[in-house]
mmCIF file of C-alpha atoms in Angstrom:
data_model
loop_
_atom_site.group_PDB
_atom_site.id
_atom_site.type_symbol
_atom_site.label_atom_id
_atom_site.label_comp_id
_atom_site.label_asym_id
_atom_site.label_seq_id
_atom_site.Cartn_x
_atom_site.Cartn_y
_atom_site.Cartn_z
ATOM 1 C CA MET A 624 0.000 0.000 0.000
ATOM 2 C CA SER A 625 1.456 3.373 -1.029
ATOM 3 C CA SER A 626 1.868 6.174 1.501
ATOM 4 C CA PRO A 627 -0.517 9.136 1.256
ATOM 5 C CA ASP A 628 0.717 12.479 -0.056
ATOM 6 C CA ILE A 629 1.428 14.852 2.840
ATOM 7 C CA SER A 630 1.477 18.648 2.760
ATOM 8 C CA VAL A 631 3.311 20.301 5.662
ATOM 9 C CA VAL A 632 2.110 23.694 6.929
ATOM 10 C CA ILE A 633 4.452 25.906 8.978
ATOM 11 C CA CYS A 634 2.938 29.156 10.248
ATOM 12 C CA VAL A 635 5.415 31.987 10.865
ATOM 13 C CA TYR A 636 5.051 35.538 12.108
ATOM 14 C CA THR A 637 8.377 37.123 13.137
ATOM 15 C CA GLU A 638 11.859 37.581 11.697
ATOM 16 C CA ASP A 639 13.219 36.983 15.205
ATOM 17 C CA ARG A 640 12.794 33.270 14.441
ATOM 18 C CA TRP A 641 14.528 33.384 11.066
ATOM 19 C CA GLU A 642 17.104 30.684 11.823
ATOM 20 C CA ASP A 643 14.450 28.525 13.491
ATOM 21 C CA ILE A 644 12.216 28.798 10.413
ATOM 22 C CA LEU A 645 15.051 27.730 8.116
ATOM 23 C CA ALA A 646 15.819 24.792 10.413
ATOM 24 C CA ALA A 647 12.157 23.727 10.471
ATOM 25 C CA VAL A 648 11.952 23.740 6.670
ATOM 26 C CA SER A 649 15.255 21.851 6.387
ATOM 27 C CA SER A 650 13.971 19.138 8.728
ATOM 28 C CA VAL A 651 10.910 18.657 6.525
ATOM 29 C CA ARG A 652 13.029 18.480 3.379
ATOM 30 C CA ALA A 653 15.187 15.783 5.023
ATOM 31 C CA GLN A 654 12.285 13.416 5.770
ATOM 32 C CA SER A 655 12.637 9.726 4.945
ATOM 33 C CA LEU A 656 9.124 9.986 3.491
ATOM 34 C CA PRO A 657 9.281 13.174 1.403
ATOM 35 C CA ALA A 658 6.565 15.755 1.841
ATOM 36 C CA LEU A 659 4.543 16.611 -1.231
ATOM 37 C CA GLU A 660 5.051 20.293 -0.384
ATOM 38 C CA THR A 661 5.958 22.623 2.460
ATOM 39 C CA LEU A 662 3.718 25.668 2.904
ATOM 40 C CA LEU A 663 5.115 28.631 4.823
ATOM 41 C CA VAL A 664 2.193 30.830 5.875
ATOM 42 C CA VAL A 665 3.269 34.306 6.965
ATOM 43 C CA ASP A 666 1.021 36.061 9.493
ATOM 44 C CA HIS A 667 0.593 39.689 8.384
ATOM 45 C CA ASN A 668 4.288 40.528 8.173
ATOM 46 C CA ALA A 669 5.143 41.925 4.747
ATOM 47 C CA THR A 670 8.872 42.104 5.432
ATOM 48 C CA LEU A 671 9.066 38.456 6.464
ATOM 49 C CA LEU A 672 6.846 37.433 3.535
ATOM 50 C CA ASP A 673 9.185 39.137 1.066
ATOM 51 C CA ARG A 674 12.327 37.758 2.710
ATOM 52 C CA LEU A 675 11.052 34.171 2.755
ATOM 53 C CA SER A 676 9.770 34.463 -0.821
ATOM 54 C CA ARG A 677 13.278 35.417 -1.924
ATOM 55 C CA GLU A 678 14.882 32.703 0.233
ATOM 56 C CA TYR A 679 12.808 29.898 -1.285
ATOM 57 C CA LYS A 680 12.276 31.314 -4.767
ATOM 58 C CA GLU A 681 14.361 28.551 -6.355
ATOM 59 C CA THR A 682 13.429 25.774 -3.878
ATOM 60 C CA ALA A 683 11.162 23.096 -5.266
ATOM 61 C CA ALA A 684 8.130 22.089 -3.187
ATOM 62 C CA VAL A 685 8.421 25.046 -0.782
ATOM 63 C CA ARG A 686 5.692 27.672 -1.170
ATOM 64 C CA VAL A 687 5.453 30.955 0.715
ATOM 65 C CA LEU A 688 2.053 32.612 1.111
ATOM 66 C CA ALA A 689 0.338 35.251 3.208
ATOM 67 C CA ASN A 690 -2.251 34.500 5.856
ATOM 68 C CA ALA A 691 -5.513 35.239 4.036
ATOM 69 C CA GLY A 692 -7.555 35.511 7.231
ATOM 70 C CA PRO A 693 -7.384 37.555 10.437
ATOM 71 C CA ARG A 694 -4.136 37.722 12.368
ATOM 72 C CA GLY A 695 -3.347 34.605 14.373
ATOM 73 C CA LEU A 696 -2.228 30.990 14.227
ATOM 74 C CA SER A 697 -5.638 29.476 13.503
ATOM 75 C CA ALA A 698 -6.275 31.601 10.425
ATOM 76 C CA GLY A 699 -2.753 30.898 9.217
ATOM 77 C CA ARG A 700 -3.356 27.172 9.465
ATOM 78 C CA ASN A 701 -6.676 27.544 7.645
ATOM 79 C CA THR A 702 -4.907 29.416 4.834
ATOM 80 C CA GLY A 703 -2.456 26.546 4.483
ATOM 81 C CA ILE A 704 -5.219 23.940 4.505
ATOM 82 C CA ALA A 705 -7.119 25.757 1.781
ATOM 83 C CA VAL A 706 -4.228 25.741 -0.707
ATOM 84 C CA ALA A 707 -2.628 22.392 0.189
ATOM 85 C CA HIS A 708 -2.634 19.566 -2.363
ATOM 86 C CA GLY A 709 -1.975 16.675 0.030
ATOM 87 C CA GLU A 710 -4.375 13.997 1.166
ATOM 88 C CA ILE A 711 -2.856 14.502 4.630
ATOM 89 C CA ILE A 712 -2.006 17.930 6.069
ATOM 90 C CA ALA A 713 0.641 18.065 8.793
ATOM 91 C CA PHE A 714 1.504 21.010 11.033
ATOM 92 C CA LEU A 715 4.934 21.877 12.422
ATOM 93 C CA ASP A 716 5.773 24.773 14.738
ATOM 94 C CA ASP A 717 8.117 27.387 13.293
ATOM 95 C CA ASP A 718 10.576 26.928 16.183
ATOM 96 C CA ALA A 719 10.758 23.136 15.979
ATOM 97 C CA VAL A 720 12.610 20.518 13.963
ATOM 98 C CA ALA A 721 11.226 17.113 13.024
ATOM 99 C CA GLU A 722 13.122 13.847 13.267
ATOM 100 C CA ARG A 723 13.786 12.071 9.984
ATOM 101 C CA ASP A 724 10.901 9.567 10.215
ATOM 102 C CA TRP A 725 8.308 12.063 11.481
ATOM 103 C CA LEU A 726 6.126 11.953 8.362
ATOM 104 C CA ARG A 727 6.628 8.217 7.867
ATOM 105 C CA HIS A 728 5.132 7.515 11.297
ATOM 106 C CA PHE A 729 2.269 9.899 10.610
ATOM 107 C CA ALA A 730 1.533 8.172 7.308
ATOM 108 C CA SER A 731 1.468 4.703 8.859
ATOM 109 C CA GLY A 732 -1.342 5.768 11.182
ATOM 110 C CA TYR A 733 -3.686 6.379 8.253
ATOM 111 C CA ALA A 734 -3.751 2.761 7.102
ATOM 112 C CA ASP A 735 -7.089 2.558 8.922
ATOM 113 C CA PRO A 736 -9.566 4.723 6.945
ATOM 114 C CA ARG A 737 -11.337 5.687 10.188
ATOM 115 C CA VAL A 738 -8.254 7.553 11.414
ATOM 116 C CA MET A 739 -8.817 11.262 10.908
ATOM 117 C CA ALA A 740 -5.831 12.690 12.829
ATOM 118 C CA VAL A 741 -2.399 11.562 14.029
ATOM 119 C CA GLY A 742 -0.248 13.549 16.441
ATOM 120 C CA GLY A 743 3.256 12.977 17.732
ATOM 121 C CA ARG A 744 5.645 13.562 20.630
ATOM 122 C CA THR A 745 7.191 17.004 21.151
ATOM 123 C CA MET A 746 10.429 17.235 23.129
ATOM 124 C CA PRO A 747 11.714 20.512 24.647
ATOM 125 C CA ILE A 748 15.040 22.102 23.739
ATOM 126 C CA TRP A 749 15.728 24.352 26.726
ATOM 127 C CA ALA A 750 17.559 27.595 25.951
ATOM 128 C CA SER A 751 19.655 27.152 29.096
ATOM 129 C CA GLY A 752 20.668 23.667 27.993
ATOM 130 C CA ARG A 753 18.662 21.777 30.602
ATOM 131 C CA ARG A 754 15.248 21.693 32.231
ATOM 132 C CA PRO A 755 14.885 24.181 35.119
ATOM 133 C CA ALA A 756 14.965 22.153 38.335
ATOM 134 C CA TRP A 757 11.599 23.528 39.461
ATOM 135 C CA PHE A 758 9.761 22.890 36.151
ATOM 136 C CA PRO A 759 7.486 19.798 36.398
ATOM 137 C CA GLU A 760 7.278 17.489 33.395
ATOM 138 C CA GLU A 761 3.525 17.295 34.014
ATOM 139 C CA PHE A 762 3.332 20.918 32.812
ATOM 140 C CA ASP A 763 5.446 20.648 29.667
ATOM 141 C CA TRP A 764 2.313 21.640 27.717
ATOM 142 C CA VAL A 765 3.045 25.153 29.025
ATOM 143 C CA VAL A 766 5.983 25.295 26.592
ATOM 144 C CA GLY A 767 4.196 23.443 23.794
ATOM 145 C CA CYS A 768 5.623 19.988 24.509
ATOM 146 C CA THR A 769 4.362 16.518 25.360
ATOM 147 C CA TYR A 770 3.693 16.318 29.085
ATOM 148 C CA LYS A 771 4.118 13.524 31.602
ATOM 149 C CA GLY A 772 0.874 11.606 31.951
ATOM 150 C CA LEU A 773 0.119 10.989 28.291
ATOM 151 C CA PRO A 774 0.091 7.243 27.551
ATOM 152 C CA PRO A 775 3.071 5.874 25.569
ATOM 153 C CA GLY A 776 3.026 4.224 22.155
ATOM 154 C CA ARG A 777 0.332 4.687 19.523
ATOM 155 C CA VAL A 778 -2.884 5.390 21.401
ATOM 156 C CA GLN A 779 -6.332 6.809 20.762
ATOM 157 C CA VAL A 780 -6.891 10.286 22.240
ATOM 158 C CA ARG A 781 -9.553 12.988 22.469
ATOM 159 C CA ASN A 782 -7.334 15.541 20.737
ATOM 160 C CA VAL A 783 -3.907 15.918 19.189
ATOM 161 C CA LEU A 784 -1.546 18.797 20.029
ATOM 162 C CA GLY A 785 -1.431 21.385 17.260
ATOM 163 C CA GLY A 786 2.314 22.014 16.890
ATOM 164 C CA ASN A 787 2.964 18.374 15.978
ATOM 165 C CA ALA A 788 -0.121 16.993 14.295
ATOM 166 C CA SER A 789 -1.644 15.826 11.044
ATOM 167 C CA PHE A 790 -5.190 15.503 9.710
ATOM 168 C CA ARG A 791 -6.886 13.988 6.708
ATOM 169 C CA ARG A 792 -8.099 16.688 4.373
ATOM 170 C CA THR A 793 -11.575 15.167 4.673
ATOM 171 C CA ALA A 794 -11.512 15.986 8.394
ATOM 172 C CA PHE A 795 -11.744 19.667 7.492
ATOM 173 C CA ASP A 796 -14.464 18.970 4.945
ATOM 174 C CA ALA A 797 -16.493 17.376 7.743
ATOM 175 C CA ALA A 798 -15.778 19.751 10.619
ATOM 176 C CA GLY A 799 -14.488 23.011 9.165
ATOM 177 C CA GLY A 800 -11.162 24.597 10.024
ATOM 178 C CA PHE A 801 -9.448 25.864 13.145
ATOM 179 C CA ALA A 802 -11.465 28.344 15.185
ATOM 180 C CA THR A 803 -10.151 31.890 15.378
ATOM 181 C CA GLY A 804 -10.528 33.749 18.656
ATOM 182 C CA ILE A 805 -9.184 30.863 20.752
ATOM 183 C CA GLY A 806 -5.563 30.235 19.808
ATOM 184 C CA ARG A 807 -2.396 32.286 19.581
ATOM 185 C CA ASP A 808 -1.961 35.684 17.994
ATOM 186 C CA GLY A 809 1.752 36.385 17.735
ATOM 187 C CA ASP A 810 3.269 37.489 21.032
ATOM 188 C CA LYS A 811 -0.004 38.402 22.723
ATOM 189 C CA ARG A 812 -1.441 36.457 25.684
ATOM 190 C CA PRO A 813 -0.531 32.782 25.059
ATOM 191 C CA LEU A 814 -3.992 31.320 24.550
ATOM 192 C CA GLY A 815 -4.532 27.820 23.215
ATOM 193 C CA CYS A 816 -7.025 24.946 22.837
ATOM 194 C CA GLU A 817 -7.864 25.586 19.185
ATOM 195 C CA GLU A 818 -6.817 22.028 18.308
ATOM 196 C CA THR A 819 -8.873 20.652 21.216
ATOM 197 C CA GLU A 820 -11.987 22.445 19.994
ATOM 198 C CA LEU A 821 -11.397 21.270 16.416
ATOM 199 C CA CYS A 822 -10.926 17.640 17.453
ATOM 200 C CA ILE A 823 -14.100 17.645 19.548
ATOM 201 C CA ARG A 824 -16.000 19.211 16.653
ATOM 202 C CA LEU A 825 -14.532 16.580 14.313
ATOM 203 C CA THR A 826 -15.618 13.608 16.427
ATOM 204 C CA ARG A 827 -19.096 15.105 16.704
ATOM 205 C CA ALA A 828 -19.306 15.459 12.921
ATOM 206 C CA ARG A 829 -17.771 12.011 12.392
ATOM 207 C CA PRO A 830 -18.622 9.778 15.396
ATOM 208 C CA ASP A 831 -16.620 6.938 13.833
ATOM 209 C CA ALA A 832 -13.463 9.061 13.644
ATOM 210 C CA ILE A 833 -10.304 7.823 15.380
ATOM 211 C CA LEU A 834 -7.664 10.292 16.593
ATOM 212 C CA LEU A 835 -4.231 8.964 17.492
ATOM 213 C CA ILE A 836 -0.966 10.013 19.061
ATOM 214 C CA ASP A 837 2.103 8.063 17.924
ATOM 215 C CA ASP A 838 5.061 8.874 20.163
ATOM 216 C CA ARG A 839 7.502 7.748 17.460
ATOM 217 C CA ALA A 840 6.609 10.859 15.415
ATOM 218 C CA VAL A 841 9.037 13.131 17.251
ATOM 219 C CA ILE A 842 9.827 16.807 16.925
ATOM 220 C CA HIS A 843 12.159 18.936 19.033
ATOM 221 C CA HIS A 844 10.713 22.283 20.103
ATOM 222 C CA ARG A 845 12.844 25.247 21.116
ATOM 223 C CA VAL A 846 11.977 26.812 24.491
ATOM 224 C CA PRO A 847 13.299 30.397 24.643
ATOM 225 C CA GLU A 848 14.842 31.686 27.849
ATOM 226 C CA PRO A 849 11.859 33.843 28.961
ATOM 227 C CA ARG A 850 9.642 30.740 28.959
ATOM 228 C CA GLU A 851 11.898 29.007 31.462
ATOM 229 C CA HIS A 852 10.738 31.401 34.194
ATOM 230 C CA PHE A 853 7.810 31.075 36.572
ATOM 231 C CA ALA A 854 6.228 34.317 35.326
ATOM 232 C CA TYR A 855 5.591 32.758 31.907
ATOM 233 C CA PHE A 856 4.511 29.474 33.503
ATOM 234 C CA ARG A 857 1.853 31.319 35.475
ATOM 235 C CA THR A 858 0.722 33.436 32.503
ATOM 236 C CA ARG A 859 0.399 30.415 30.237
ATOM 237 C CA ALA A 860 -1.515 28.403 32.850
ATOM 238 C CA TYR A 861 -3.935 31.290 33.341
ATOM 239 C CA ALA A 862 -4.432 31.650 29.580
ATOM 240 C CA GLU A 863 -5.116 27.917 29.303
ATOM 241 C CA GLY A 864 -7.881 28.284 31.862
ATOM 242 C CA LEU A 865 -9.446 31.105 29.858
ATOM 243 C CA SER A 866 -9.283 29.028 26.664
ATOM 244 C CA LYS A 867 -10.685 25.901 28.311
ATOM 245 C CA ALA A 868 -13.645 27.892 29.588
ATOM 246 C CA LEU A 869 -14.511 29.037 26.084
ATOM 247 C CA VAL A 870 -14.219 25.516 24.681
ATOM 248 C CA ALA A 871 -16.255 23.991 27.522
ATOM 249 C CA ARG A 872 -18.952 26.630 27.120
ATOM 250 C CA SER A 873 -19.214 25.820 23.417
ATOM 251 C CA VAL A 874 -18.979 22.004 23.386
ATOM 252 C CA GLY A 875 -20.093 21.249 26.955
ATOM 253 C CA ALA A 876 -18.009 20.601 30.052
ATOM 254 C CA ASP A 877 -18.358 16.818 29.797
ATOM 255 C CA LYS A 878 -16.443 16.664 26.516
ATOM 256 C CA GLY A 879 -14.475 19.888 26.919
ATOM 257 C CA LEU A 880 -12.922 18.745 30.214
ATOM 258 C CA GLU A 881 -12.922 14.985 29.671
ATOM 259 C CA SER A 882 -9.128 14.563 29.530
ATOM 260 C CA GLU A 883 -8.483 17.303 32.087
ATOM 261 C CA ARG A 884 -10.365 15.428 34.817
ATOM 262 C CA ARG A 885 -8.034 12.454 34.655
ATOM 263 C CA TYR A 886 -5.054 14.788 34.455
ATOM 264 C CA THR A 887 -6.010 16.760 37.569
ATOM 265 C CA THR A 888 -7.195 13.807 39.658
ATOM 266 C CA ARG A 889 -4.458 11.280 38.812
ATOM 267 C CA VAL A 890 -1.451 12.720 37.003
ATOM 268 C CA LEU A 891 -0.966 15.920 39.005
ATOM 269 C CA PRO A 892 -1.383 14.418 42.515
ATOM 270 C CA ALA A 893 1.223 11.809 41.576
ATOM 271 C CA GLY A 894 3.516 14.616 40.425
ATOM 272 C CA VAL A 895 3.118 16.482 43.707
ATOM 273 C CA ALA A 896 3.888 13.286 45.622
ATOM 274 C CA ARG A 897 7.063 12.722 43.572
ATOM 275 C CA GLY A 898 8.163 16.293 44.164
ATOM 276 C CA LEU A 899 7.648 16.023 47.914
ATOM 277 C CA ARG A 900 9.473 12.694 47.982
ATOM 278 C CA ASP A 901 12.408 14.236 46.116
ATOM 279 C CA ALA A 902 12.418 17.137 48.578
ATOM 280 C CA LEU A 903 12.601 14.697 51.505
ATOM 281 C CA LEU A 904 15.490 12.939 49.784
ATOM 282 C CA ALA A 905 17.233 16.315 49.285
ATOM 283 C CA ARG A 906 17.050 16.026 45.493
ATOM 284 C CA PRO A 907 17.253 19.352 43.625
ATOM 285 C CA GLY A 908 13.983 21.036 42.714
ATOM 286 C CA GLY A 909 11.615 18.606 44.407
ATOM 287 C CA ALA A 910 9.793 21.170 46.514
ATOM 288 C CA GLY A 911 9.762 23.614 43.597
ATOM 289 C CA ARG A 912 8.132 21.091 41.268
ATOM 290 C CA ALA A 913 5.472 20.210 43.819
ATOM 291 C CA GLY A 914 4.783 23.893 44.429
ATOM 292 C CA ALA A 915 4.685 24.680 40.706
ATOM 293 C CA ILE A 916 2.082 21.957 40.113
ATOM 294 C CA VAL A 917 -0.151 23.348 42.857
ATOM 295 C CA ALA A 918 0.333 26.916 41.620
ATOM 296 C CA GLY A 919 -0.333 25.876 38.017
ATOM 297 C CA VAL A 920 -3.593 24.157 38.941
ATOM 298 C CA LEU A 921 -4.816 27.115 40.982
ATOM 299 C CA THR A 922 -3.843 29.633 38.300
ATOM 300 C CA ALA A 923 -5.504 27.648 35.506
ATOM 301 C CA ALA A 924 -8.602 27.221 37.684
ATOM 302 C CA GLY A 925 -8.718 30.984 38.224
ATOM 303 C CA GLY A 926 -8.548 31.576 34.479
ATOM 304 C CA TYR A 927 -11.270 28.992 33.911
ATOM 305 C CA VAL A 928 -13.608 30.623 36.438
ATOM 306 C CA LEU A 929 -13.091 34.097 34.990
ATOM 307 C CA GLY A 930 -13.400 32.782 31.446
ATOM 308 C CA SER A 931 -16.638 30.991 32.331
ATOM 309 C CA VAL A 932 -18.121 34.181 33.773
ATOM 310 C CA ARG A 933 -17.150 36.116 30.641
ATOM 311 C CA ALA A 934 -18.575 33.405 28.391
ATOM 312 C CA ARG A 935 -21.916 33.386 30.232
ATOM 313 C CA ARG A 936 -22.100 37.142 29.752
ATOM 314 C CA GLY A 937 -21.460 36.753 26.049
ATOM 315 C CA GLY A 938 -17.879 38.007 26.243
ATOM 316 C CA GLY A 939 -16.261 34.923 24.727
ATOM 317 C CA THR A 940 -16.795 34.161 21.041
ATOM 318 C CA PHE A 941 -14.864 32.482 18.268
ATOM 319 C CA THR A 942 -15.230 31.901 14.560
ATOM 320 C CA VAL A 943 -15.082 28.568 12.751
ATOM 321 C CA ALA A 944 -13.916 28.614 9.144
ATOM 322 C CA GLU A 945 -15.437 26.444 6.438
ATOM 323 C CA ILE A 946 -12.429 25.475 4.362
ATOM 324 C CA GLU A 947 -12.770 25.921 0.626
ATOM 325 C CA ASN A 948 -10.180 24.137 -1.454
ATOM 326 C CA GLY A 949 -8.132 26.834 -3.125
ATOM 327 C CA SER A 950 -5.260 24.578 -4.107
ATOM 328 C CA GLU A 951 -5.253 25.824 -7.686
ATOM 329 C CA SER A 952 -4.702 29.418 -6.586
ATOM 330 C CA GLY A 953 -1.383 31.096 -6.007
ATOM 331 C CA PRO A 954 0.369 32.262 -2.844
ATOM 332 C CA GLY A 955 -1.419 34.922 -0.880
ATOM 333 C CA ARG A 956 -4.817 34.208 -2.390
ATOM 334 C CA GLU A 957 -7.418 36.361 -0.652
ATOM 335 C CA GLY A 958 -10.238 34.418 0.938
ATOM 336 C CA ALA A 959 -8.269 31.176 1.035
ATOM 337 C CA ALA A 960 -9.547 30.466 4.531
ATOM 338 C CA GLY A 961 -13.063 30.158 3.144
ATOM 339 C CA ARG A 962 -16.385 31.227 4.565
ATOM 340 C CA VAL A 963 -16.832 31.513 8.311
ATOM 341 C CA HIS A 964 -19.481 30.561 10.823
ATOM 342 C CA GLU A 965 -19.852 32.331 14.129
ATOM 343 C CA GLY A 966 -19.564 30.268 17.269
ATOM 344 C CA GLY A 967 -18.912 30.772 20.935
ATOM 345 C CA ALA A 968 -20.612 31.133 24.255
ATOM 346 C CA GLY A 969 -23.879 29.308 24.450
ATOM 347 C CA ARG A 970 -23.665 27.735 21.017
#
């Protein structure tokens, strides 16, 4: 059985990550299973768009295009989806590099026609060279990485993690694109959960759909120095609470918090216990890790409560794009993200 064609979408927004962007593209071009194409979607940055267009002008299978929707990661992804030619569409963060067999492991997951999405394992590259002693592995999602508590191997999950994920094109035909108004917008407050909301919407549209994580599909994600500090940890946890409230208000708390319940009742208490044990054994960072887990839970809970209040008052809304295949159009095509449907609190 032949492997499916895979388009890789990398969303970029700042020249500060120039070397990281080049490294990300190089890692895709070095795959053991070649990508059909690599799409660099530039988020409302004309200078970066021009620079990347010149950089890859003579490079086969690398296309540079402008985000055709509103500013932000979700609209950038939707732009890439709309112009991609592949049967499978994979997403890679602009500050990450993929291991050589990344796409091969993704492709193998789609042998079952019911599989609509396959995610992978994301490993941190700490700017300081090593994990901060106080930083608990259970909270690696704070820096966009796979966290302790996810089951190993190839397993079925509620949602994949957006920076290292792939979807069948037909998944977007069934469920629409990524919702804007939930995820990241450049360097503003680090919101998230857009992939969670999409995956829940997908399994509602296709109840037979299977979503997988295969921990052999590995990428390495750069963690800049400011994100190694507790101030960012706290800000990101709070933003996650805000985002989760919006998702739960839209899809219902039962589904919106399904995975989080196990995480908070099993994974995190075990992490606190390990931290306290390490502290008693005079191991570095034990007390800090236990304290960070408690602080992270309380901060995320505070964001969730405030976000829930805002959502009930109609203050939280998002937009879901209906993807229209614009694969025959050129880079920067206006309207590539397709028509949109309003969603949000109370829907």
